[in-house]
XYZ file of C-alpha atoms in Angstrom:
746
model
C 31.110 -139.803 -97.038
C 27.941 -140.928 -95.287
C 24.893 -138.722 -95.285
C 25.169 -138.294 -91.516
C 28.785 -137.153 -91.842
C 27.649 -134.503 -94.316
C 24.907 -133.416 -91.922
C 27.419 -132.900 -89.123
C 29.380 -130.472 -91.300
C 26.399 -128.159 -91.877
C 26.179 -124.626 -90.552
C 24.438 -124.109 -87.240
C 21.219 -122.752 -88.825
C 20.800 -126.010 -90.752
C 21.772 -128.148 -87.750
C 18.951 -126.471 -85.828
C 16.536 -127.681 -88.503
C 17.953 -131.201 -88.193
C 17.473 -131.082 -84.428
C 13.757 -130.338 -84.829
C 12.724 -133.729 -86.199
C 14.726 -136.011 -83.902
C 12.916 -136.882 -80.672
C 11.878 -139.987 -78.733
C 10.119 -141.307 -81.833
C 13.606 -141.785 -83.305
C 16.362 -140.517 -80.987
C 19.373 -138.803 -82.503
C 21.670 -141.099 -80.495
C 20.467 -144.031 -82.598
C 20.927 -142.074 -85.818
C 24.498 -141.205 -84.802
C 25.630 -144.606 -83.568
C 24.077 -146.610 -86.421
C 24.534 -144.063 -89.213
C 25.980 -146.308 -91.925
C 23.704 -149.250 -91.167
C 20.591 -147.034 -91.143
C 21.502 -145.449 -94.483
C 22.057 -148.864 -96.088
C 18.493 -150.067 -95.378
C 15.423 -149.430 -97.550
C 13.148 -147.807 -94.971
C 10.779 -146.389 -97.552
C 9.990 -149.837 -98.937
C 9.561 -151.144 -95.380
C 7.048 -148.388 -94.593
C 4.595 -150.210 -96.889
C 5.705 -153.785 -96.149
C 4.993 -155.077 -92.638
C 7.141 -158.263 -92.814
C 10.084 -156.217 -94.069
C 9.494 -153.555 -91.396
C 9.369 -156.254 -88.711
C 12.733 -157.632 -89.825
C 14.285 -154.162 -89.944
C 13.011 -153.363 -86.436
C 14.483 -156.626 -85.122
C 17.785 -155.867 -86.823
C 17.751 -152.347 -85.403
C 17.387 -153.738 -81.891
C 20.215 -156.208 -82.588
C 22.418 -153.355 -83.746
C 21.631 -151.503 -80.513
C 22.512 -154.614 -78.500
C 25.878 -154.734 -80.251
C 26.454 -151.073 -79.418
C 25.525 -151.823 -75.805
C 28.120 -154.593 -75.658
C 30.740 -152.220 -77.038
C 30.043 -149.351 -74.638
C 29.785 -151.786 -71.715
C 33.409 -152.739 -72.334
C 34.303 -149.042 -72.349
C 32.412 -148.593 -69.039
C 30.572 -145.509 -70.329
C 27.841 -145.469 -67.689
C 25.830 -142.564 -69.115
C 25.769 -143.989 -72.649
C 24.896 -147.445 -71.327
C 21.951 -145.991 -69.399
C 20.692 -144.015 -72.408
C 20.996 -146.928 -74.836
C 19.113 -149.277 -72.499
C 16.357 -146.686 -72.146
C 16.192 -146.088 -75.900
C 16.121 -149.800 -76.708
C 13.275 -150.382 -74.267
C 11.401 -147.373 -75.645
C 11.740 -148.431 -79.300
C 10.794 -152.041 -78.633
C 7.740 -151.093 -76.601
C 6.600 -148.353 -78.957
C 6.942 -150.146 -82.308
C 6.568 -153.831 -81.480
C 2.925 -153.775 -82.553
C 3.420 -151.347 -85.440
C 6.881 -151.794 -87.038
C 5.892 -149.906 -90.198
C 5.518 -146.746 -88.113
C 9.225 -146.588 -87.281
C 10.030 -147.293 -90.932
C 7.939 -144.272 -91.912
C 9.637 -142.108 -89.279
C 13.191 -143.092 -90.257
C 12.373 -142.738 -93.961
C 11.029 -139.230 -93.315
C 14.081 -138.278 -91.243
C 16.490 -139.440 -93.961
C 14.487 -137.581 -96.587
C 14.463 -134.388 -94.515
C 18.226 -134.686 -94.050
C 18.655 -134.907 -97.824
C 16.376 -131.929 -98.323
C 18.318 -129.822 -95.822
C 21.643 -130.901 -97.344
C 20.290 -129.870 -100.739
C 19.034 -126.562 -99.355
C 22.440 -125.898 -97.813
C 24.070 -126.323 -101.221
C 21.650 -123.922 -102.905
C 22.999 -120.362 -103.308
C 19.840 -118.527 -102.190
C 16.544 -119.190 -100.463
C 13.255 -118.588 -102.222
C 10.832 -115.888 -101.038
C 8.480 -118.368 -99.381
C 11.253 -120.036 -97.399
C 12.620 -116.663 -96.317
C 9.160 -115.680 -95.176
C 8.799 -118.870 -93.130
C 12.111 -118.187 -91.403
C 11.301 -114.543 -90.713
C 13.008 -113.314 -87.554
C 9.879 -111.334 -86.668
C 8.015 -114.636 -86.279
C 10.702 -115.992 -83.956
C 10.599 -112.802 -81.908
C 6.827 -113.099 -81.545
C 7.198 -116.704 -80.396
C 9.549 -115.593 -77.647
C 7.174 -112.784 -76.664
C 4.249 -115.207 -76.423
C 6.225 -117.571 -74.196
C 7.357 -114.663 -72.005
C 3.828 -113.260 -71.600
C 2.312 -116.667 -70.842
C 4.917 -117.199 -68.124
C 4.141 -113.761 -66.710
C 0.406 -114.547 -66.617
C 1.118 -117.856 -64.890
C 3.234 -116.088 -62.269
C 0.520 -113.470 -61.730
C -2.076 -116.191 -61.180
C 0.210 -117.821 -58.618
C 0.668 -114.520 -56.806
C -3.082 -113.924 -56.810
C -3.474 -117.369 -55.262
C -1.458 -116.106 -52.297
C -3.615 -112.971 -52.114
C -6.797 -115.055 -52.009
C -5.304 -117.202 -49.256
C -4.427 -114.073 -47.267
C -7.963 -112.767 -47.827
C -9.393 -116.068 -46.630
C -7.251 -116.009 -43.463
C -8.166 -112.386 -42.814
C -11.871 -113.125 -43.158
C -11.606 -116.136 -40.830
C -10.005 -113.926 -38.214
C -12.756 -111.355 -38.716
C -15.441 -114.056 -38.391
C -13.881 -115.348 -35.203
C -13.705 -111.902 -33.602
C -17.177 -110.960 -34.758
C -18.716 -114.171 -33.418
C -16.851 -113.699 -30.156
C -18.439 -110.275 -29.674
C -21.849 -111.621 -30.577
C -21.566 -114.239 -27.849
C -20.891 -111.688 -25.082
C -23.514 -110.427 -22.669
C -25.156 -107.092 -23.371
C -23.424 -105.451 -20.363
C -20.028 -106.520 -21.729
C -20.766 -104.966 -25.105
C -20.949 -101.507 -23.588
C -17.492 -101.654 -22.045
C -14.638 -99.468 -23.283
C -12.666 -102.543 -24.258
C -15.503 -103.747 -26.374
C -15.784 -100.427 -28.149
C -12.098 -100.677 -29.011
C -12.713 -104.180 -30.374
C -15.535 -102.856 -32.521
C -13.212 -100.234 -33.947
C -10.705 -103.000 -34.722
C -13.397 -105.009 -36.484
C -14.334 -101.966 -38.557
C -10.714 -101.541 -39.565
C -10.541 -105.246 -40.481
C -13.710 -104.883 -42.547
C -12.204 -101.914 -44.342
C -9.072 -103.970 -44.979
C -11.190 -106.863 -46.237
C -13.030 -104.557 -48.589
C -9.741 -103.124 -49.862
C -8.202 -106.585 -50.290
C -11.295 -107.876 -52.087
C -11.089 -104.983 -54.519
C -7.362 -105.521 -54.925
C -7.721 -109.264 -55.630
C -10.545 -108.680 -58.083
C -8.482 -105.995 -59.805
C -5.551 -108.392 -60.165
C -7.873 -111.068 -61.531
C -9.331 -108.593 -64.001
C -5.806 -107.690 -65.100
C -4.911 -111.353 -65.631
C -8.094 -111.839 -67.638
C -7.395 -108.735 -69.731
C -3.811 -109.810 -70.414
C -4.980 -113.309 -71.346
C -7.582 -111.865 -73.700
C -5.033 -109.619 -75.416
C -2.483 -112.426 -75.623
C -4.986 -114.807 -77.209
C -6.388 -112.305 -79.691
C -3.220 -110.543 -80.772
C -0.446 -113.091 -80.440
C -1.285 -116.673 -79.508
C -4.003 -117.273 -82.119
C -1.873 -115.473 -84.695
C 0.980 -117.806 -83.825
C -1.375 -120.767 -84.274
C -2.474 -119.475 -87.680
C 1.178 -119.144 -88.679
C 1.781 -122.734 -87.595
C -1.164 -123.895 -89.690
C 0.196 -121.975 -92.666
C 3.625 -123.538 -92.200
C 1.936 -126.932 -92.016
C 0.351 -126.280 -95.414
C 3.770 -125.486 -96.851
C 5.311 -128.620 -95.340
C 2.535 -130.745 -96.824
C 3.513 -129.621 -100.349
C 7.212 -130.318 -99.837
C 8.374 -127.143 -98.096
C 10.891 -126.955 -95.252
C 10.049 -128.848 -92.102
C 8.505 -126.728 -89.379
C 8.265 -127.078 -85.651
C 6.574 -125.083 -82.960
C 3.589 -127.241 -82.036
C 5.172 -128.355 -78.766
C 5.892 -124.717 -77.912
C 2.297 -123.809 -78.743
C 1.070 -126.696 -76.589
C 3.130 -125.387 -73.690
C 1.668 -121.886 -74.113
C -1.926 -123.114 -74.502
C -1.583 -125.401 -71.488
C -0.038 -122.762 -69.229
C -2.678 -120.236 -70.229
C -5.504 -122.734 -69.620
C -4.046 -123.658 -66.229
C -3.827 -119.967 -65.321
C -7.440 -119.304 -66.339
C -8.667 -122.379 -64.468
C -6.724 -121.144 -61.453
C -8.427 -117.734 -61.684
C -11.754 -119.527 -62.066
C -11.130 -121.484 -58.853
C -10.143 -118.241 -57.123
C -13.436 -116.684 -58.196
C -15.247 -119.720 -56.787
C -13.335 -119.249 -53.531
C -14.468 -115.616 -53.455
C -18.036 -116.858 -53.865
C -17.552 -119.002 -50.756
C -16.256 -115.976 -48.878
C -19.274 -114.041 -50.106
C -21.679 -116.533 -48.520
C -19.957 -115.995 -45.162
C -19.666 -112.228 -45.312
C -21.185 -109.573 -47.493
C -22.108 -105.935 -47.134
C -23.384 -102.975 -49.110
C -21.109 -102.237 -52.039
C -19.390 -105.631 -51.747
C -17.016 -105.764 -54.788
C -17.298 -109.545 -55.007
C -21.039 -109.288 -55.445
C -20.648 -106.595 -58.078
C -17.665 -107.848 -60.121
C -17.434 -111.623 -59.744
C -20.251 -112.654 -62.149
C -18.792 -110.581 -64.985
C -15.239 -111.822 -64.401
C -16.410 -115.437 -64.224
C -18.273 -115.033 -67.508
C -15.164 -113.603 -69.170
C -12.985 -116.463 -67.872
C -15.462 -119.022 -69.198
C -15.542 -117.344 -72.617
C -11.736 -117.275 -72.763
C -11.524 -120.956 -71.812
C -14.202 -121.793 -74.358
C -12.298 -120.018 -77.146
C -8.954 -121.389 -76.009
C -10.210 -124.984 -76.091
C -11.837 -124.540 -79.489
C -8.622 -123.135 -80.941
C -6.476 -125.847 -79.336
C -8.132 -128.733 -81.239
C -5.833 -129.110 -84.267
C -4.846 -131.572 -86.980
C -1.271 -132.464 -86.092
C -0.752 -134.630 -89.181
C -2.984 -134.211 -92.205
C -4.731 -137.212 -93.848
C -2.253 -139.360 -95.746
C -2.145 -142.832 -97.258
C 0.788 -144.888 -95.872
C 1.515 -146.044 -99.426
C 2.194 -142.440 -100.511
C 3.688 -140.629 -97.493
C 4.930 -137.741 -99.655
C 1.516 -137.110 -101.199
C -0.705 -136.135 -98.239
C -4.342 -135.140 -98.736
C -4.707 -137.383 -101.776
C -6.915 -140.307 -100.719
C -7.917 -143.326 -102.751
C -11.275 -144.974 -102.243
C -11.163 -148.148 -100.132
C -7.507 -147.539 -99.200
C -6.662 -146.852 -95.566
C -5.292 -143.495 -94.545
C -4.093 -142.069 -91.252
C -4.614 -138.703 -89.591
C -3.499 -137.411 -86.186
C -5.164 -134.804 -83.974
C -3.906 -133.054 -80.875
C -5.471 -131.007 -78.105
C -2.917 -128.340 -77.287
C -4.273 -128.055 -73.732
C -2.534 -130.959 -72.035
C -4.255 -131.655 -68.730
C -4.010 -135.065 -66.978
C -7.715 -134.930 -66.140
C -8.539 -135.243 -69.846
C -6.535 -138.426 -70.516
C -8.863 -140.983 -72.186
C -11.860 -138.720 -71.420
C -12.274 -137.147 -74.864
C -13.763 -139.300 -77.619
C -13.282 -137.961 -81.135
C -15.551 -138.811 -84.058
C -14.451 -138.553 -87.703
C -16.835 -137.734 -90.563
C -16.485 -136.568 -94.138
C -18.062 -133.526 -95.802
C -20.169 -132.760 -92.741
C -22.250 -129.576 -93.103
C -20.148 -128.561 -96.078
C -21.471 -128.045 -99.569
C -19.073 -129.294 -102.245
C -19.065 -128.681 -105.970
C -19.130 -132.434 -106.517
C -22.026 -134.816 -106.899
C -19.899 -137.560 -105.413
C -20.603 -138.491 -101.809
C -18.445 -140.520 -99.446
C -18.611 -142.261 -96.093
C -15.763 -143.280 -93.808
C -15.340 -146.961 -93.065
C -13.235 -148.353 -90.246
C -12.749 -147.154 -86.672
C -14.023 -143.583 -86.764
C -14.403 -142.976 -83.003
C -11.352 -143.018 -80.716
C -10.306 -141.548 -77.358
C -7.515 -139.009 -77.020
C -4.717 -140.073 -74.700
C -1.180 -139.240 -73.612
C 0.263 -142.724 -73.986
C 0.604 -143.136 -77.754
C 2.697 -140.017 -78.394
C 6.393 -140.062 -77.583
C 6.228 -136.538 -76.157
C 3.169 -137.304 -74.037
C 0.858 -134.953 -75.908
C -2.910 -135.398 -75.630
C -3.617 -136.787 -79.082
C -5.409 -139.408 -81.128
C -4.363 -141.064 -84.361
C -6.847 -142.673 -86.734
C -4.944 -145.286 -88.736
C -7.643 -147.402 -90.302
C -10.076 -145.011 -91.944
C -11.180 -145.781 -95.498
C -13.201 -143.482 -97.774
C -15.952 -145.282 -99.631
C -17.943 -143.682 -102.405
C -21.693 -143.918 -102.022
C -23.737 -145.115 -104.956
C -25.591 -142.338 -106.714
C -28.048 -141.979 -109.526
C -26.882 -142.930 -112.994
C -26.647 -139.377 -114.247
C -24.672 -137.856 -111.413
C -21.261 -139.022 -112.586
C -21.746 -138.974 -116.280
C -20.082 -135.625 -116.866
C -17.197 -136.057 -114.456
C -13.952 -136.943 -116.206
C -10.642 -137.805 -114.501
C -9.442 -134.203 -114.656
C -12.611 -132.883 -113.016
C -12.436 -135.517 -110.262
C -8.970 -134.341 -109.272
C -10.259 -130.781 -108.854
C -12.998 -131.796 -106.405
C -12.185 -130.935 -102.811
C -13.583 -132.706 -99.772
C -13.179 -132.223 -96.028
C -12.555 -134.680 -93.179
C -14.166 -133.314 -90.001
C -13.640 -134.252 -86.360
C -15.842 -133.443 -83.388
C -15.756 -134.087 -79.663
C -16.883 -132.654 -76.339
C -14.831 -131.636 -73.307
C -16.354 -131.655 -69.826
C -14.076 -130.274 -67.135
C -14.635 -128.435 -63.851
C -18.276 -127.766 -64.662
C -17.542 -126.531 -68.188
C -18.854 -128.370 -71.241
C -17.297 -127.318 -74.545
C -18.057 -128.701 -78.019
C -14.969 -128.916 -80.216
C -14.751 -129.306 -83.973
C -11.975 -129.078 -86.533
C -11.422 -130.034 -90.156
C -8.541 -131.288 -92.224
C -7.154 -129.339 -95.107
C -9.163 -130.149 -98.246
C -8.490 -133.600 -99.660
C -8.860 -134.973 -103.186
C -10.568 -138.336 -103.617
C -9.314 -140.574 -106.419
C -10.505 -143.981 -107.501
C -7.458 -144.895 -109.603
C -3.736 -144.358 -109.008
C -3.464 -142.858 -112.503
C -5.319 -139.830 -111.104
C -2.651 -139.252 -108.441
C -0.406 -136.807 -110.398
C -3.237 -134.404 -111.231
C -4.678 -134.779 -107.736
C -1.329 -133.815 -106.251
C -1.158 -130.801 -108.564
C -4.513 -129.693 -107.115
C -3.174 -130.067 -103.568
C -0.104 -127.978 -104.430
C -2.118 -125.218 -106.079
C -4.680 -125.013 -103.289
C -2.248 -124.956 -100.371
C -0.041 -122.425 -102.071
C -2.844 -119.974 -102.714
C -5.529 -120.552 -100.066
C -5.472 -120.423 -96.270
C -9.163 -121.263 -95.834
C -9.667 -124.958 -94.954
C -13.330 -124.762 -95.953
C -12.936 -123.254 -99.420
C -14.042 -126.410 -101.223
C -15.193 -124.429 -104.262
C -11.632 -123.197 -104.853
C -11.313 -124.760 -108.302
C -14.520 -123.246 -109.613
C -12.348 -120.204 -110.277
C -8.730 -120.992 -109.309
C -6.500 -117.923 -108.987
C -3.244 -117.510 -110.892
C 0.177 -117.671 -109.267
C 3.435 -115.851 -109.860
C 5.908 -118.000 -111.744
C 8.721 -117.160 -109.320
C 6.625 -118.484 -106.424
C 5.659 -121.621 -108.330
C 9.266 -122.359 -109.256
C 10.252 -122.392 -105.601
C 7.519 -124.914 -104.872
C 8.584 -127.054 -107.836
C 12.092 -127.133 -106.378
C 10.524 -128.342 -103.124
C 8.978 -131.258 -105.018
C 12.454 -132.406 -105.957
C 14.076 -131.757 -102.582
C 11.321 -133.537 -100.633
C 10.589 -136.378 -103.044
C 14.009 -137.177 -104.519
C 16.388 -135.517 -102.086
C 17.832 -132.680 -104.163
C 16.230 -129.375 -105.123
C 16.733 -127.393 -108.313
C 19.310 -124.685 -108.871
C 18.650 -121.371 -110.591
C 19.683 -122.619 -114.057
C 17.390 -125.626 -113.847
C 14.542 -123.405 -112.674
C 15.185 -121.009 -115.552
C 14.718 -123.862 -118.024
C 11.388 -124.790 -116.394
C 10.309 -121.165 -116.546
C 11.073 -121.077 -120.256
C 8.798 -124.064 -120.789
C 5.978 -122.253 -119.008
C 6.434 -118.684 -120.229
C 8.880 -116.572 -122.166
C 9.570 -114.192 -119.287
C 8.665 -114.964 -115.719
C 9.449 -111.787 -113.812
C 6.194 -111.266 -111.883
C 4.374 -113.268 -114.561
C 1.083 -114.769 -113.389
C 0.572 -118.373 -114.424
C -2.924 -119.838 -114.690
C -4.021 -123.209 -113.346
C -4.956 -124.313 -116.863
C -1.487 -123.499 -118.193
C 0.112 -125.503 -115.398
C -2.017 -128.595 -115.351
C -4.658 -128.697 -118.107
C -3.270 -127.313 -121.358
C -0.804 -129.391 -123.366
C 2.688 -128.078 -123.929
C 3.179 -126.694 -127.465
C 3.496 -129.556 -129.920
C 3.137 -132.195 -127.170
C 0.377 -134.532 -126.086
C 0.885 -133.891 -122.372
C 0.779 -131.032 -119.871
C 3.715 -129.395 -118.137
C 2.828 -130.997 -114.811
C 2.440 -134.514 -116.235
C 5.864 -134.116 -117.870
C 7.449 -132.981 -114.599
C 5.750 -135.654 -112.506
C 7.017 -138.347 -114.906
C 10.565 -137.063 -114.347
C 10.118 -137.206 -110.578
C 8.931 -140.802 -110.885
C 11.880 -141.679 -113.125
C 14.392 -140.225 -110.658
C 12.775 -141.886 -107.670
C 12.692 -145.364 -109.142
C 15.763 -145.544 -111.387
C 18.393 -142.825 -111.007
C 18.027 -141.542 -107.450
C 21.691 -141.796 -106.285
C 22.950 -140.042 -109.415
C 20.431 -137.234 -108.930
C 21.184 -136.762 -105.225
C 24.926 -136.533 -105.914
C 24.326 -133.841 -108.528
C 25.608 -135.688 -111.609
C 22.424 -135.156 -113.613
C 22.049 -131.684 -115.080
C 18.537 -132.715 -116.046
C 16.797 -129.531 -117.044
C 18.698 -128.058 -119.956
C 17.427 -127.310 -123.437
C 19.012 -128.737 -126.579
C 20.235 -125.282 -127.517
C 21.826 -124.701 -124.107
C 23.528 -128.090 -124.047
C 25.288 -127.339 -127.340
C 26.534 -124.049 -125.939
C 27.858 -125.874 -122.884
C 29.551 -128.697 -124.811
C 30.963 -126.996 -127.906
C 34.234 -125.880 -126.279
C 34.762 -129.037 -124.233
C 37.087 -131.970 -124.865
C 35.816 -134.652 -127.260
C 33.899 -137.267 -125.283
C 32.461 -134.744 -122.817
C 28.805 -135.497 -122.155
C 25.933 -134.363 -119.985
C 22.717 -135.971 -118.800
C 19.377 -134.287 -119.384
C 15.698 -135.140 -119.252
C 13.845 -135.591 -122.496
C 11.488 -132.782 -123.473
C 9.581 -134.894 -125.991
C 9.232 -138.187 -124.100
C 7.503 -138.643 -120.760
C 9.864 -139.892 -118.070
C 12.888 -140.113 -120.361
C 16.571 -139.338 -119.791
C 19.206 -138.997 -122.475
C 22.842 -138.047 -122.803
C 24.562 -135.887 -125.380
C 28.277 -135.916 -126.127
C 30.570 -133.840 -128.271
C 33.337 -134.913 -130.648
C 35.204 -133.518 -133.636
C 35.556 -134.588 -137.229
C 38.921 -134.986 -138.908
C 38.533 -131.436 -140.174
C 37.936 -130.119 -136.641
C 34.188 -129.683 -137.035
C 32.354 -129.892 -133.690
C 29.631 -132.566 -133.689
C 26.938 -133.382 -131.143
C 25.256 -136.744 -130.631
C 22.201 -137.541 -128.488
C 21.055 -141.032 -127.615
C 17.427 -142.052 -127.784
C 15.890 -141.274 -124.354
C 15.791 -144.099 -121.846
C 12.463 -144.597 -120.112
C 11.588 -146.637 -117.054
C 10.954 -149.751 -119.134
C 14.509 -149.845 -120.458
C 16.039 -148.753 -117.165
C 14.277 -151.584 -115.371
C 16.238 -154.005 -117.524
C 19.618 -152.296 -117.176
C 20.782 -149.753 -114.557
C 21.554 -146.337 -115.972
C 25.083 -146.251 -114.531
C 25.855 -149.540 -116.305
C 24.524 -148.083 -119.541
C 26.917 -145.151 -119.213
C 29.797 -147.507 -118.541
C 29.092 -149.965 -121.361
C 27.559 -147.761 -124.018
C 29.143 -148.378 -127.445
C 28.782 -146.999 -130.924
C 30.148 -148.536 -134.096
C 31.765 -145.996 -136.344
C 32.295 -146.252 -140.081
C 35.473 -148.299 -139.594
C 33.549 -150.934 -137.632
C 35.443 -150.321 -134.398
C 33.087 -150.398 -131.356
C 33.984 -147.808 -128.754
C 32.464 -145.928 -125.844
C 32.303 -142.252 -126.785
C 31.565 -141.103 -123.210
C 34.785 -139.921 -121.556
C 34.091 -136.943 -119.284
C 30.977 -135.887 -117.443
C 30.444 -132.160 -117.947
C 32.439 -130.086 -117.270
C 35.533 -132.337 -117.025
C 34.934 -135.195 -114.557
C 36.313 -138.570 -115.734
C 33.331 -140.831 -116.290
C 34.479 -143.672 -114.047
C 35.395 -141.262 -111.267
C 31.827 -139.966 -111.274
C 29.893 -143.213 -111.736
C 32.065 -146.177 -110.707
C 30.441 -146.446 -107.265
C 27.062 -146.965 -108.952
C 28.150 -149.778 -111.310
C 26.365 -153.023 -110.520
C 29.161 -155.270 -111.816
C 32.278 -155.245 -113.966
C 31.977 -155.926 -117.689
C 33.979 -159.149 -117.487
C 31.618 -160.466 -114.817
C 28.626 -160.457 -117.127
C 27.413 -163.955 -117.998
C 28.151 -165.282 -121.485
C 26.112 -167.608 -123.699
C 26.599 -171.304 -122.995
C 29.052 -173.138 -125.187
C 27.264 -174.915 -127.984
C 23.818 -173.601 -127.073
C 20.749 -175.726 -126.465
C 21.050 -179.222 -127.842
C 19.966 -179.359 -131.453
C 20.246 -175.614 -132.048
C 22.946 -173.264 -133.166
C 23.627 -170.648 -130.410
C 21.786 -167.389 -131.098
C 22.163 -163.995 -129.443
C 19.991 -160.888 -129.858
C 22.332 -157.998 -130.632
C 20.866 -154.463 -130.915
C 23.504 -152.656 -132.965
C 23.522 -149.216 -134.541
C 26.050 -147.287 -136.506
C 27.073 -143.653 -136.970
C 27.824 -142.810 -140.588
C 29.603 -139.475 -140.687
C 29.846 -139.506 -144.482
C 26.084 -139.888 -144.888
C 24.191 -136.895 -146.207
C 21.130 -137.854 -144.155
C 21.149 -136.786 -140.499
C 21.162 -139.722 -138.170
C 18.264 -140.247 -135.827
C 18.754 -140.413 -132.075
C 17.228 -143.867 -132.264
C 20.338 -145.020 -134.122
C 22.413 -144.400 -131.028
C 21.513 -147.379 -128.889
C 23.479 -148.854 -125.975
C 25.497 -152.036 -126.190
C 25.555 -154.092 -122.999
C 28.695 -155.928 -121.772
C 27.335 -159.294 -122.858
C 26.541 -157.984 -126.341
C 30.002 -156.549 -126.718
C 31.630 -159.772 -125.533
C 29.575 -161.859 -127.927
C 30.177 -159.404 -130.749
C 33.953 -159.546 -130.435
C 34.111 -163.282 -129.773
C 31.573 -164.703 -132.189
C 31.316 -162.262 -135.087
C 33.837 -160.925 -137.536
C 33.801 -157.266 -138.698
C 32.424 -158.462 -142.056
C 29.454 -160.155 -140.401
C 28.816 -157.069 -138.289
C 28.807 -154.893 -141.390
C 26.395 -157.287 -143.098
C 24.074 -157.195 -140.070
C 24.100 -153.412 -140.048
C 23.189 -153.180 -143.704
C 20.441 -155.831 -143.566
C 16.785 -154.813 -143.945
C 16.125 -155.915 -140.337
C 18.626 -153.572 -138.705
C 17.691 -150.206 -137.246
C 17.849 -147.267 -139.568
C-alpha cells in the first residue's frame, strides 16, 4: 500500500494535520494524482543536488502533462482547469530554483510519515497534548471573532463620520447664508426661527462629535485589550510551537490566521486614524467652547499611534528559522562558510508596503555572548520584502545565500575552546528594517532563535543536542548564556522529544517499550526524574567510550542511510536489552529472531535468534553488529536472506526463520531484497590467465560441544556468491580444514 493510501485512511484529526502543509507551494491535487511516482523519487537527495532537482522538476511537469491528456479525454473541465493552473504555477515558481520544490516535497513526505507513525502510537506525550490543547483553539476562534467585530465597528464609525461631515456642511451652508443677509433681514421672525434651527444643529453636531469620539475610544480600548490579552499571547504560542517543530515536534500552523488578524486590526486602526484626521479637518472649519474634538482627539490619536507601533513591532517574525539546505532537519546549526537560508514575514499585509521595506541581516548585534568567537555574514544581507515570492502572497523576504564567516582573533582567544564547548556557544541572527506609512515611521527588529556555529561536520551531533536542550527548556530568544548553567529536564519530557527525533528524521517514532529501554540507559527510574545536561550529552555511558546522545545519533544515522524502509515498516525492534530479548525469544519457535541496535558499538545493528539443542535446551545466538561500513557493501535485507552458519556437521544453513513474534522471514523482508541468490555473479571459469581461481570466503562455525562460549564475531554472514562458491568448488573436508586453520576466525 502506498504511503498516500495509508494517509487517506487516517482519522479526521490526523487528516486535518495533513491538510495544513499542502498549499500552492505543493498542491494536494498533485500529491494525489502522482502519488506512486512521487513516492518513488529521491526528493531528499535532490534537495541538495541542483541537476537532479532540475530533472525531477522536468519529470514532474511531464507527469502532469500526461495527467492532463488523460483528463482531457474524460472531458473533466474543472480538473483540466485546475491542472493547467497548477502546472503553470509550479513551472513559474520553481524554474529558477528547482531544489526548493525538492525540499518542499521531501518535507511533506516526511511529515506524512511522522503523522502516520503518530497515528499508530497508543498515546500522545504531554508536550504534544499541550500543543493540541482545545483551550488554545478556542482562544484562536475568539481572537478571530473579536478582530472581525473591531473591523465592523470601524466600518460603522466610518458611516458616522460621513454623517457628521454632511451635517456640518449643511450647518456651514446655513450659517454662511445668514451671515450674507442684510442686517434688517436678520431681525425678522423667520430669521430668528432659522437661528434656533442652527442652534439645534450645533447641539446635534456636538452630540454626534461626542458619540463618534466615544465609539473611536471604544474601538481603541477593544484593540488594546485584544492585543495585550489575546493576540500577542497567540503570537507567543505560535513562536513556542515553532520551537517545538524545529526540534522534530508535530507540524504547526496558524501563521496565516495570525496574519489575517494582524492585518485586519492594523487596517481598523489606520481607518480610525484617518477618521481622527477627518475630525481635525472638521475642527478647522468649526469649533466652539468645550469642543470634544479639541479635547479628546490628541489623546486618541496618540493611543492609535502607540497601538500601531506595537502591532508592527510584534508582526515582524521569523517564519522559517536559519537552516542549511544540506541539513534541512537540523535547523539552527550553521557551519562556517556554508550557505543557509532564513525567511521573515511581516504579519501586517498591506499592498502599500510591497517592495518598500528593506531588511538587513546581522549576527550577534548588541548581544553579549559567552564566546570569544566573532562572526560576520557574507553574501546578500539586505533584501526587500515583497508579496510575489510567497505562494500565499504574504509580505515576506527569504535570505538564501547568507554565509557565516569567523573573524580572525588573537592567538589566545580560542586556545581553551574544545569541540564540546563550541557546540554549547549560542549566537543570534538579527534583522532590522524601517516602515514608513501614512506619516508613521516605525523601526522594526527581530532575532532568530539561538544558533550554534560549527566549523566541522563532526560537531553537528553535539550542536544539535544543544539546540534540542535549549528549545525544550527556554522561551527567551536572547538567552545566549543558557549553557553557562543549563537546567535539568524531566526524563519523561525528554523521551517524548527523543521519539520526535525518530519520527521526524527517519519516519517512525518510538513506542513505550522502546522508550522504556532508553530510560533505563539514562536512569534506573524515570518517574519525574530530572536529567542533567551533562548526563545526556557530556558524560560517557557506564563502561563505554561515548555519551548517550552520540550513541543515539549514530543509530539515527544508521537508520537513515541503510535500513530506513525496514524501520518505517516496524520490523526493527531496535531498542531492547540483551536480557529482555532472551525473555521475548525463549518461548518462541526455533529460528525466531529479532533485530536490535548494539549497545556496545556505535551505529551497529545485530540480530539474535533462538534454537534448541538435542536435549531441548534453549540457546540464543547473536551476530556481530553490522555497522555502516559493512552495510554499505551489502544491504541488510540481503544479509538476513543469505545469512548462513556452519554447524558441527558442516552443513551450511540459514538459522533465521521467523521475525519476532512469528512472521515468516521472507514474508517480512522479500520486498526489500535487492536480487535473488541465483542471480548473484559467480567467479569466471578458469580465473585470470596464469592463475588458479581464488575466492575470499569469510566462514565461521558454531561448535555446540565446545566448552568455551563462542564469540559473536564467530557468527558472520555468508553472501550468496560465497555460498555458491563454497558448495561448487569446495568439499566438506576442505571447508573443515579451512575452519581449523590458524588464519580462520576464532
